[in-house]
Amino acid sequence: MNKKKKIFSKFILLCVLFGVCSGIFGQNLKVTYCLDFIPNTKKPLIKREIFQLHTSSEKKMSVYKSFSRMISDSLYSEVNAGKPVDESHIPQYATKDFIIKSYIDKDIKHYYHFNSSYFALKRRISFQWKVIPNETKRILDYLCKKAITSFGGRDWEVWYSPDIPVHDGPYVFGQLPGLILEVKSADGEYHYQAIGLQEERKDIIIEKKVAWVKDREHLIRLKKDYIKSPSATARQEDLQYGISGAVVNGQKIDLEEGYRLLDRELWDWMEENNNSIEKDDIWVR
């Protein structure tokens, strides 16, 4: 096992040690999920990312976001402040997106991050669950039942615990009579597993400046426009502020070369990340 894998294994172990506990059905919950996924359909390489689901019974809502990203941002802040940080300790993450679910009106607010901005889409998803009788297993020592559904161009198998009275789960999944602790696509390309469960003592606070999109078609158009020219926003801002050059890896380059690098960076990333969890979506960053 290489150094990075050892570090990540210790990271997951800490999540488990500090996350699993009993008698936690108070006001709020924090559920930590490990996602194993295949981002590139042409390369069967499995990547791993940690996510957290924060629920609030007072606000009747939940927030789902990348925990790997939060750790990464925190460590990079220390790097930028001149503090010594071993960059091999910084976890990689695939998304800055986050999701807010309302337990009252069943709305899902999906916040997509690309082109250096957040674009929010209100979604109404009605899962057609089929509960499989007489199939159970234990996850984090909770008895779970099995259910299946189809969503986003994939077939899904989930395990939920009626002993945890929260109708929620990772990503957009939910609407079952208990907390979803495991989600797996039939093709094996996406697999969520709960690795930690604890009472959440902090309140949910979301303060993001976002641009709302009217529907999914509008969102897809925005993504396609961004893909055509990833550097378009940078061009407009540089023109507005009179910027005439850029610095890359300590070397000054002309703006056009900088724009070409920005374009190529996104296009190369998309080649390596072409397998969105929802097959009818376009995965950008």
PDB file of C-alpha atoms in Angstrom:
ATOM      1  CA  MET A   1       0.000   0.000   0.000  1.00  0.00           C
ATOM      2  CA  ASN A   2       1.491   3.333  -1.011  1.00  0.00           C
ATOM      3  CA  LYS A   3       1.775   6.376   1.259  1.00  0.00           C
ATOM      4  CA  LYS A   4      -1.326   8.149  -0.064  1.00  0.00           C
ATOM      5  CA  LYS A   5      -3.494   5.032   0.364  1.00  0.00           C
ATOM      6  CA  LYS A   6      -2.234   4.606   3.938  1.00  0.00           C
ATOM      7  CA  ILE A   7      -3.086   8.224   4.723  1.00  0.00           C
ATOM      8  CA  PHE A   8      -6.556   7.898   3.211  1.00  0.00           C
ATOM      9  CA  SER A   9      -7.171   4.625   5.097  1.00  0.00           C
ATOM     10  CA  LYS A  10      -6.281   6.372   8.368  1.00  0.00           C
ATOM     11  CA  PHE A  11      -8.588   9.251   7.370  1.00  0.00           C
ATOM     12  CA  ILE A  12     -11.509   6.835   6.887  1.00  0.00           C
ATOM     13  CA  LEU A  13     -10.701   5.007  10.136  1.00  0.00           C
ATOM     14  CA  LEU A  14     -10.903   8.298  12.039  1.00  0.00           C
ATOM     15  CA  CYS A  15     -14.303   8.980  10.460  1.00  0.00           C
ATOM     16  CA  VAL A  16     -15.505   5.585  11.697  1.00  0.00           C
ATOM     17  CA  LEU A  17     -14.044   5.898  15.191  1.00  0.00           C
ATOM     18  CA  PHE A  18     -15.525   9.340  15.785  1.00  0.00           C
ATOM     19  CA  GLY A  19     -18.711   8.785  13.818  1.00  0.00           C
ATOM     20  CA  VAL A  20     -20.318   5.539  14.960  1.00  0.00           C
ATOM     21  CA  CYS A  21     -22.351   5.724  18.112  1.00  0.00           C
ATOM     22  CA  SER A  22     -25.717   4.593  19.421  1.00  0.00           C
ATOM     23  CA  GLY A  23     -28.672   6.462  20.813  1.00  0.00           C
ATOM     24  CA  ILE A  24     -28.086   9.453  18.533  1.00  0.00           C
ATOM     25  CA  PHE A  25     -31.575  10.183  17.342  1.00  0.00           C
ATOM     26  CA  GLY A  26     -31.761  13.675  18.745  1.00  0.00           C
ATOM     27  CA  GLN A  27     -32.321  16.856  16.842  1.00  0.00           C
ATOM     28  CA  ASN A  28     -29.649  16.638  14.157  1.00  0.00           C
ATOM     29  CA  LEU A  29     -27.505  13.950  12.541  1.00  0.00           C
ATOM     30  CA  LYS A  30     -24.212  13.930  10.670  1.00  0.00           C
ATOM     31  CA  VAL A  31     -23.748  10.922   8.401  1.00  0.00           C
ATOM     32  CA  THR A  32     -20.383  10.295   6.757  1.00  0.00           C
ATOM     33  CA  TYR A  33     -20.361   8.349   3.487  1.00  0.00           C
ATOM     34  CA  CYS A  34     -17.474   6.871   1.540  1.00  0.00           C
ATOM     35  CA  LEU A  35     -18.049   6.969  -2.220  1.00  0.00           C
ATOM     36  CA  ASP A  36     -16.103   4.608  -4.491  1.00  0.00           C
ATOM     37  CA  PHE A  37     -16.674   5.500  -8.136  1.00  0.00           C
ATOM     38  CA  ILE A  38     -15.271   5.104 -11.637  1.00  0.00           C
ATOM     39  CA  PRO A  39     -14.976   8.613 -13.144  1.00  0.00           C
ATOM     40  CA  ASN A  40     -13.711   7.479 -16.559  1.00  0.00           C
ATOM     41  CA  THR A  41     -15.580   4.852 -18.579  1.00  0.00           C
ATOM     42  CA  LYS A  42     -12.407   4.138 -20.571  1.00  0.00           C
ATOM     43  CA  LYS A  43     -10.286   3.463 -17.482  1.00  0.00           C
ATOM     44  CA  PRO A  44     -11.579   1.061 -14.786  1.00  0.00           C
ATOM     45  CA  LEU A  45      -9.803   3.026 -12.055  1.00  0.00           C
ATOM     46  CA  ILE A  46     -11.756   3.395  -8.821  1.00  0.00           C
ATOM     47  CA  LYS A  47     -11.504   6.706  -6.978  1.00  0.00           C
ATOM     48  CA  ARG A  48     -12.687   7.486  -3.478  1.00  0.00           C
ATOM     49  CA  GLU A  49     -14.242  10.566  -1.927  1.00  0.00           C
ATOM     50  CA  ILE A  50     -15.809  11.294   1.464  1.00  0.00           C
ATOM     51  CA  PHE A  51     -19.179  13.052   1.727  1.00  0.00           C
ATOM     52  CA  GLN A  52     -21.309  14.144   4.657  1.00  0.00           C
ATOM     53  CA  LEU A  53     -25.055  14.473   5.106  1.00  0.00           C
ATOM     54  CA  HIS A  54     -26.126  16.963   7.786  1.00  0.00           C
ATOM     55  CA  THR A  55     -29.774  16.743   8.856  1.00  0.00           C
ATOM     56  CA  SER A  56     -31.817  19.219  10.907  1.00  0.00           C
ATOM     57  CA  SER A  57     -35.130  18.237  12.471  1.00  0.00           C
ATOM     58  CA  GLU A  58     -35.750  21.861  13.535  1.00  0.00           C
ATOM     59  CA  LYS A  59     -35.311  23.287  10.035  1.00  0.00           C
ATOM     60  CA  LYS A  60     -36.805  20.181   8.392  1.00  0.00           C
ATOM     61  CA  MET A  61     -33.941  19.985   5.925  1.00  0.00           C
ATOM     62  CA  SER A  62     -30.567  18.435   5.145  1.00  0.00           C
ATOM     63  CA  VAL A  63     -27.323  19.441   3.441  1.00  0.00           C
ATOM     64  CA  TYR A  64     -25.095  17.028   1.521  1.00  0.00           C
ATOM     65  CA  LYS A  65     -21.545  18.029   0.542  1.00  0.00           C
ATOM     66  CA  SER A  66     -18.006  16.784  -0.005  1.00  0.00           C
ATOM     67  CA  PHE A  67     -16.084  16.363   3.238  1.00  0.00           C
ATOM     68  CA  SER A  68     -12.913  15.701   1.214  1.00  0.00           C
ATOM     69  CA  ARG A  69     -13.327  19.143  -0.342  1.00  0.00           C
ATOM     70  CA  MET A  70     -13.732  20.811   3.078  1.00  0.00           C
ATOM     71  CA  ILE A  71     -10.522  19.189   4.347  1.00  0.00           C
ATOM     72  CA  SER A  72      -8.691  20.091   1.136  1.00  0.00           C
ATOM     73  CA  ASP A  73      -9.776  23.742   1.301  1.00  0.00           C
ATOM     74  CA  SER A  74      -8.715  23.969   4.941  1.00  0.00           C
ATOM     75  CA  LEU A  75      -5.240  22.549   4.268  1.00  0.00           C
ATOM     76  CA  TYR A  76      -4.701  24.722   1.198  1.00  0.00           C
ATOM     77  CA  SER A  77      -5.608  27.756   3.315  1.00  0.00           C
ATOM     78  CA  GLU A  78      -2.740  26.811   5.614  1.00  0.00           C
ATOM     79  CA  VAL A  79      -0.430  26.435   2.599  1.00  0.00           C
ATOM     80  CA  ASN A  80      -1.429  29.903   1.356  1.00  0.00           C
ATOM     81  CA  ALA A  81      -0.778  31.291   4.836  1.00  0.00           C
ATOM     82  CA  GLY A  82       2.777  29.983   4.665  1.00  0.00           C
ATOM     83  CA  LYS A  83       2.270  27.142   7.132  1.00  0.00           C
ATOM     84  CA  PRO A  84       4.153  23.859   6.547  1.00  0.00           C
ATOM     85  CA  VAL A  85       1.748  21.261   5.139  1.00  0.00           C
ATOM     86  CA  ASP A  86       2.588  17.888   3.600  1.00  0.00           C
ATOM     87  CA  GLU A  87       0.591  18.100   0.360  1.00  0.00           C
ATOM     88  CA  SER A  88       0.350  14.295   0.243  1.00  0.00           C
ATOM     89  CA  HIS A  89      -2.076  14.696   3.174  1.00  0.00           C
ATOM     90  CA  ILE A  90      -4.455  16.805   1.076  1.00  0.00           C
ATOM     91  CA  PRO A  91      -7.359  14.644  -0.184  1.00  0.00           C
ATOM     92  CA  GLN A  92      -8.478  14.943  -3.785  1.00  0.00           C
ATOM     93  CA  TYR A  93     -12.111  15.733  -4.548  1.00  0.00           C
ATOM     94  CA  ALA A  94     -14.244  15.562  -7.665  1.00  0.00           C
ATOM     95  CA  THR A  95     -16.932  18.135  -6.936  1.00  0.00           C
ATOM     96  CA  LYS A  96     -17.802  21.353  -5.121  1.00  0.00           C
ATOM     97  CA  ASP A  97     -21.511  20.706  -5.689  1.00  0.00           C
ATOM     98  CA  PHE A  98     -23.810  20.471  -2.689  1.00  0.00           C
ATOM     99  CA  ILE A  99     -27.457  19.536  -2.197  1.00  0.00           C
ATOM    100  CA  ILE A 100     -30.165  20.850   0.138  1.00  0.00           C
ATOM    101  CA  LYS A 101     -33.306  18.769   0.696  1.00  0.00           C
ATOM    102  CA  SER A 102     -36.496  20.110   2.220  1.00  0.00           C
ATOM    103  CA  TYR A 103     -38.428  17.628   4.356  1.00  0.00           C
ATOM    104  CA  ILE A 104     -41.552  19.799   4.129  1.00  0.00           C
ATOM    105  CA  ASP A 105     -42.175  20.371   0.415  1.00  0.00           C
ATOM    106  CA  LYS A 106     -39.851  17.537  -0.783  1.00  0.00           C
ATOM    107  CA  ASP A 107     -37.905  19.972  -2.964  1.00  0.00           C
ATOM    108  CA  ILE A 108     -34.263  19.282  -3.731  1.00  0.00           C
ATOM    109  CA  LYS A 109     -32.057  22.313  -4.329  1.00  0.00           C
ATOM    110  CA  HIS A 110     -29.002  21.182  -6.261  1.00  0.00           C
ATOM    111  CA  TYR A 111     -26.093  23.634  -6.283  1.00  0.00           C
ATOM    112  CA  TYR A 112     -23.759  22.953  -9.222  1.00  0.00           C
ATOM    113  CA  HIS A 113     -20.302  24.542  -9.215  1.00  0.00           C
ATOM    114  CA  PHE A 114     -18.628  25.392 -12.515  1.00  0.00           C
ATOM    115  CA  ASN A 115     -17.116  28.421 -14.224  1.00  0.00           C
ATOM    116  CA  SER A 116     -16.072  29.683 -10.746  1.00  0.00           C
ATOM    117  CA  SER A 117     -19.743  30.151  -9.743  1.00  0.00           C
ATOM    118  CA  TYR A 118     -22.665  28.298  -8.200  1.00  0.00           C
ATOM    119  CA  PHE A 119     -25.767  27.600 -10.283  1.00  0.00           C
ATOM    120  CA  ALA A 120     -28.800  26.374  -8.349  1.00  0.00           C
ATOM    121  CA  LEU A 121     -31.588  24.192  -9.714  1.00  0.00           C
ATOM    122  CA  LYS A 122     -34.747  23.294  -7.823  1.00  0.00           C
ATOM    123  CA  ARG A 123     -35.567  19.645  -8.505  1.00  0.00           C
ATOM    124  CA  ARG A 124     -38.616  17.532  -7.735  1.00  0.00           C
ATOM    125  CA  ILE A 125     -37.672  13.848  -7.834  1.00  0.00           C
ATOM    126  CA  SER A 126     -40.189  11.095  -7.130  1.00  0.00           C
ATOM    127  CA  PHE A 127     -38.411   7.785  -6.602  1.00  0.00           C
ATOM    128  CA  GLN A 128     -40.307   4.628  -7.516  1.00  0.00           C
ATOM    129  CA  TRP A 129     -38.948   2.326  -4.839  1.00  0.00           C
ATOM    130  CA  LYS A 130     -39.488  -1.419  -4.753  1.00  0.00           C
ATOM    131  CA  VAL A 131     -38.790  -2.837  -1.305  1.00  0.00           C
ATOM    132  CA  ILE A 132     -37.360  -6.365  -1.449  1.00  0.00           C
ATOM    133  CA  PRO A 133     -38.968  -8.498   1.289  1.00  0.00           C
ATOM    134  CA  ASN A 134     -36.999 -10.864   3.513  1.00  0.00           C
ATOM    135  CA  GLU A 135     -33.581  -9.409   2.598  1.00  0.00           C
ATOM    136  CA  THR A 136     -31.705  -7.750   5.444  1.00  0.00           C
ATOM    137  CA  LYS A 137     -28.162  -7.010   6.551  1.00  0.00           C
ATOM    138  CA  ARG A 138     -26.396  -4.937   9.183  1.00  0.00           C
ATOM    139  CA  ILE A 139     -24.529  -1.700   8.476  1.00  0.00           C
ATOM    140  CA  LEU A 140     -22.860   0.147  11.361  1.00  0.00           C
ATOM    141  CA  ASP A 141     -24.699  -2.392  13.529  1.00  0.00           C
ATOM    142  CA  TYR A 142     -28.122  -1.201  12.302  1.00  0.00           C
ATOM    143  CA  LEU A 143     -30.518  -3.681  10.736  1.00  0.00           C
ATOM    144  CA  CYS A 144     -31.187  -2.622   7.145  1.00  0.00           C
ATOM    145  CA  LYS A 145     -33.718  -3.521   4.487  1.00  0.00           C
ATOM    146  CA  LYS A 146     -33.158  -3.622   0.736  1.00  0.00           C
ATOM    147  CA  ALA A 147     -34.883  -1.539  -1.952  1.00  0.00           C
ATOM    148  CA  ILE A 148     -34.252  -0.975  -5.662  1.00  0.00           C
ATOM    149  CA  THR A 149     -35.065   1.795  -8.134  1.00  0.00           C
ATOM    150  CA  SER A 150     -33.990   3.367 -11.419  1.00  0.00           C
ATOM    151  CA  PHE A 151     -32.658   6.905 -11.581  1.00  0.00           C
ATOM    152  CA  GLY A 152     -30.397   8.969 -13.832  1.00  0.00           C
ATOM    153  CA  GLY A 153     -29.963   6.211 -16.398  1.00  0.00           C
ATOM    154  CA  ARG A 154     -28.829   3.630 -13.829  1.00  0.00           C
ATOM    155  CA  ASP A 155     -30.422   0.889 -11.728  1.00  0.00           C
ATOM    156  CA  TRP A 156     -29.762   1.226  -8.008  1.00  0.00           C
ATOM    157  CA  GLU A 157     -29.753  -1.029  -4.961  1.00  0.00           C
ATOM    158  CA  VAL A 158     -29.980   0.614  -1.542  1.00  0.00           C
ATOM    159  CA  TRP A 159     -30.009  -0.500   2.067  1.00  0.00           C
ATOM    160  CA  TYR A 160     -31.908   1.595   4.616  1.00  0.00           C
ATOM    161  CA  SER A 161     -32.557   1.284   8.336  1.00  0.00           C
ATOM    162  CA  PRO A 162     -36.115   1.748   9.670  1.00  0.00           C
ATOM    163  CA  ASP A 163     -34.476   2.095  13.107  1.00  0.00           C
ATOM    164  CA  ILE A 164     -33.164   5.520  12.053  1.00  0.00           C
ATOM    165  CA  PRO A 165     -36.298   7.623  11.373  1.00  0.00           C
ATOM    166  CA  VAL A 166     -34.765   9.962   8.781  1.00  0.00           C
ATOM    167  CA  HIS A 167     -36.127   9.725   5.225  1.00  0.00           C
ATOM    168  CA  ASP A 168     -32.856  10.717   3.602  1.00  0.00           C
ATOM    169  CA  GLY A 169     -29.590   9.447   2.165  1.00  0.00           C
ATOM    170  CA  PRO A 170     -26.518  10.372   0.131  1.00  0.00           C
ATOM    171  CA  TYR A 171     -26.722  12.548  -2.973  1.00  0.00           C
ATOM    172  CA  VAL A 172     -30.405  13.039  -3.970  1.00  0.00           C
ATOM    173  CA  PHE A 173     -31.521   9.649  -2.649  1.00  0.00           C
ATOM    174  CA  GLY A 174     -34.248   9.450  -0.010  1.00  0.00           C
ATOM    175  CA  GLN A 175     -38.002   8.951   0.412  1.00  0.00           C
ATOM    176  CA  LEU A 176     -37.717   5.590   2.186  1.00  0.00           C
ATOM    177  CA  PRO A 177     -38.970   4.836   5.727  1.00  0.00           C
ATOM    178  CA  GLY A 178     -35.501   5.097   7.238  1.00  0.00           C
ATOM    179  CA  LEU A 179     -32.011   6.457   6.661  1.00  0.00           C
ATOM    180  CA  ILE A 180     -30.199   5.063   3.611  1.00  0.00           C
ATOM    181  CA  LEU A 181     -26.815   3.684   4.674  1.00  0.00           C
ATOM    182  CA  GLU A 182     -25.670   2.128   1.397  1.00  0.00           C
ATOM    183  CA  VAL A 183     -26.304   2.871  -2.285  1.00  0.00           C
ATOM    184  CA  LYS A 184     -24.828   0.913  -5.187  1.00  0.00           C
ATOM    185  CA  SER A 185     -25.401   1.165  -8.932  1.00  0.00           C
ATOM    186  CA  ALA A 186     -26.052  -2.124 -10.720  1.00  0.00           C
ATOM    187  CA  ASP A 187     -23.087  -1.486 -13.025  1.00  0.00           C
ATOM    188  CA  GLY A 188     -20.786  -1.104 -10.010  1.00  0.00           C
ATOM    189  CA  GLU A 189     -19.581   2.333 -11.082  1.00  0.00           C
ATOM    190  CA  TYR A 190     -20.940   4.184  -8.021  1.00  0.00           C
ATOM    191  CA  HIS A 191     -21.032   2.849  -4.462  1.00  0.00           C
ATOM    192  CA  TYR A 192     -21.855   4.842  -1.314  1.00  0.00           C
ATOM    193  CA  GLN A 193     -21.299   3.304   2.125  1.00  0.00           C
ATOM    194  CA  ALA A 194     -22.020   4.950   5.469  1.00  0.00           C
ATOM    195  CA  ILE A 195     -18.878   4.876   7.614  1.00  0.00           C
ATOM    196  CA  GLY A 196     -19.913   7.216  10.404  1.00  0.00           C
ATOM    197  CA  LEU A 197     -23.074   8.341  12.178  1.00  0.00           C
ATOM    198  CA  GLN A 198     -23.257  10.820  15.018  1.00  0.00           C
ATOM    199  CA  GLU A 199     -25.324  13.572  16.571  1.00  0.00           C
ATOM    200  CA  GLU A 200     -24.711  16.936  14.897  1.00  0.00           C
ATOM    201  CA  ARG A 201     -24.211  19.725  17.414  1.00  0.00           C
ATOM    202  CA  LYS A 202     -23.719  22.546  14.919  1.00  0.00           C
ATOM    203  CA  ASP A 203     -26.560  24.267  13.136  1.00  0.00           C
ATOM    204  CA  ILE A 204     -26.784  24.113   9.348  1.00  0.00           C
ATOM    205  CA  ILE A 205     -25.631  27.359   7.761  1.00  0.00           C
ATOM    206  CA  ILE A 206     -25.511  27.814   4.001  1.00  0.00           C
ATOM    207  CA  GLU A 207     -24.428  31.172   2.669  1.00  0.00           C
ATOM    208  CA  LYS A 208     -23.661  31.000  -1.029  1.00  0.00           C
ATOM    209  CA  LYS A 209     -24.139  33.555  -3.768  1.00  0.00           C
ATOM    210  CA  VAL A 210     -25.832  31.637  -6.546  1.00  0.00           C
ATOM    211  CA  ALA A 211     -27.480  32.110  -9.912  1.00  0.00           C
ATOM    212  CA  TRP A 212     -30.768  30.240 -10.191  1.00  0.00           C
ATOM    213  CA  VAL A 213     -31.556  28.331 -13.380  1.00  0.00           C
ATOM    214  CA  LYS A 214     -35.155  27.778 -14.439  1.00  0.00           C
ATOM    215  CA  ASP A 215     -34.917  24.122 -15.472  1.00  0.00           C
ATOM    216  CA  ARG A 216     -32.522  21.294 -16.312  1.00  0.00           C
ATOM    217  CA  GLU A 217     -32.430  22.228 -20.012  1.00  0.00           C
ATOM    218  CA  HIS A 218     -31.268  25.725 -19.065  1.00  0.00           C
ATOM    219  CA  LEU A 219     -28.549  24.224 -16.858  1.00  0.00           C
ATOM    220  CA  ILE A 220     -27.305  21.956 -19.656  1.00  0.00           C
ATOM    221  CA  ARG A 221     -27.145  24.927 -22.049  1.00  0.00           C
ATOM    222  CA  LEU A 222     -25.055  26.883 -19.544  1.00  0.00           C
ATOM    223  CA  LYS A 223     -22.677  23.961 -19.167  1.00  0.00           C
ATOM    224  CA  LYS A 224     -22.323  23.548 -22.938  1.00  0.00           C
ATOM    225  CA  ASP A 225     -21.605  27.263 -23.360  1.00  0.00           C
ATOM    226  CA  TYR A 226     -18.950  27.023 -20.650  1.00  0.00           C
ATOM    227  CA  ILE A 227     -17.335  24.013 -22.325  1.00  0.00           C
ATOM    228  CA  LYS A 228     -17.070  25.864 -25.645  1.00  0.00           C
ATOM    229  CA  SER A 229     -14.895  28.552 -24.041  1.00  0.00           C
ATOM    230  CA  PRO A 230     -13.873  27.843 -20.419  1.00  0.00           C
ATOM    231  CA  SER A 231     -11.742  31.001 -20.390  1.00  0.00           C
ATOM    232  CA  ALA A 232     -14.568  33.353 -21.467  1.00  0.00           C
ATOM    233  CA  THR A 233     -15.240  34.638 -17.942  1.00  0.00           C
ATOM    234  CA  ALA A 234     -11.528  35.219 -17.318  1.00  0.00           C
ATOM    235  CA  ARG A 235     -11.295  37.144 -20.596  1.00  0.00           C
ATOM    236  CA  GLN A 236     -14.171  39.435 -19.585  1.00  0.00           C
ATOM    237  CA  GLU A 237     -12.744  40.073 -16.113  1.00  0.00           C
ATOM    238  CA  ASP A 238      -9.228  40.756 -17.439  1.00  0.00           C
ATOM    239  CA  LEU A 239     -10.635  43.211 -19.967  1.00  0.00           C
ATOM    240  CA  GLN A 240     -12.712  44.913 -17.273  1.00  0.00           C
ATOM    241  CA  TYR A 241      -9.783  45.331 -14.880  1.00  0.00           C
ATOM    242  CA  GLY A 242      -7.099  45.995 -17.488  1.00  0.00           C
ATOM    243  CA  ILE A 243      -5.002  42.919 -16.726  1.00  0.00           C
ATOM    244  CA  SER A 244      -2.314  42.339 -19.352  1.00  0.00           C
ATOM    245  CA  GLY A 245      -0.483  39.206 -18.217  1.00  0.00           C
ATOM    246  CA  ALA A 246      -0.648  36.050 -16.137  1.00  0.00           C
ATOM    247  CA  VAL A 247       1.730  34.068 -13.919  1.00  0.00           C
ATOM    248  CA  VAL A 248       1.825  30.253 -14.124  1.00  0.00           C
ATOM    249  CA  ASN A 249       4.237  28.268 -11.930  1.00  0.00           C
ATOM    250  CA  GLY A 250       6.173  31.447 -11.215  1.00  0.00           C
ATOM    251  CA  GLN A 251       6.599  32.360 -14.881  1.00  0.00           C
ATOM    252  CA  LYS A 252       4.910  35.297 -16.572  1.00  0.00           C
ATOM    253  CA  ILE A 253       3.009  34.416 -19.739  1.00  0.00           C
ATOM    254  CA  ASP A 254       0.842  36.421 -22.098  1.00  0.00           C
ATOM    255  CA  LEU A 255      -2.913  36.368 -21.629  1.00  0.00           C
ATOM    256  CA  GLU A 256      -3.711  34.351 -24.741  1.00  0.00           C
ATOM    257  CA  GLU A 257      -1.412  31.569 -23.586  1.00  0.00           C
ATOM    258  CA  GLY A 258      -3.084  31.714 -20.178  1.00  0.00           C
ATOM    259  CA  TYR A 259      -6.523  31.418 -21.760  1.00  0.00           C
ATOM    260  CA  ARG A 260      -5.392  28.417 -23.802  1.00  0.00           C
ATOM    261  CA  LEU A 261      -4.140  26.765 -20.617  1.00  0.00           C
ATOM    262  CA  LEU A 262      -7.484  27.409 -18.901  1.00  0.00           C
ATOM    263  CA  ASP A 263      -9.382  25.904 -21.821  1.00  0.00           C
ATOM    264  CA  ARG A 264      -7.128  22.860 -22.016  1.00  0.00           C
ATOM    265  CA  GLU A 265      -7.281  22.313 -18.253  1.00  0.00           C
ATOM    266  CA  LEU A 266     -11.068  21.845 -18.319  1.00  0.00           C
ATOM    267  CA  TRP A 267     -11.113  19.798 -21.521  1.00  0.00           C
ATOM    268  CA  ASP A 268      -8.425  17.447 -20.193  1.00  0.00           C
ATOM    269  CA  TRP A 269     -10.301  17.123 -16.893  1.00  0.00           C
ATOM    270  CA  MET A 270     -13.522  16.234 -18.710  1.00  0.00           C
ATOM    271  CA  GLU A 271     -11.741  13.507 -20.671  1.00  0.00           C
ATOM    272  CA  GLU A 272     -10.695  11.935 -17.372  1.00  0.00           C
ATOM    273  CA  ASN A 273     -14.110  12.511 -15.733  1.00  0.00           C
ATOM    274  CA  ASN A 274     -16.683  11.491 -18.324  1.00  0.00           C
ATOM    275  CA  ASN A 275     -18.893   9.238 -16.193  1.00  0.00           C
ATOM    276  CA  SER A 276     -21.392  11.442 -14.347  1.00  0.00           C
ATOM    277  CA  ILE A 277     -23.497   9.804 -11.651  1.00  0.00           C
ATOM    278  CA  GLU A 278     -26.549  10.857 -13.700  1.00  0.00           C
ATOM    279  CA  LYS A 279     -25.913   9.745 -17.264  1.00  0.00           C
ATOM    280  CA  ASP A 280     -28.043  12.509 -18.792  1.00  0.00           C
ATOM    281  CA  ASP A 281     -25.970  15.196 -17.063  1.00  0.00           C
ATOM    282  CA  ILE A 282     -22.729  16.871 -18.174  1.00  0.00           C
ATOM    283  CA  TRP A 283     -19.946  16.714 -15.598  1.00  0.00           C
ATOM    284  CA  VAL A 284     -17.952  19.938 -15.435  1.00  0.00           C
ATOM    285  CA  ARG A 285     -16.186  21.871 -12.699  1.00  0.00           C
TER     286      ARG A 285
END
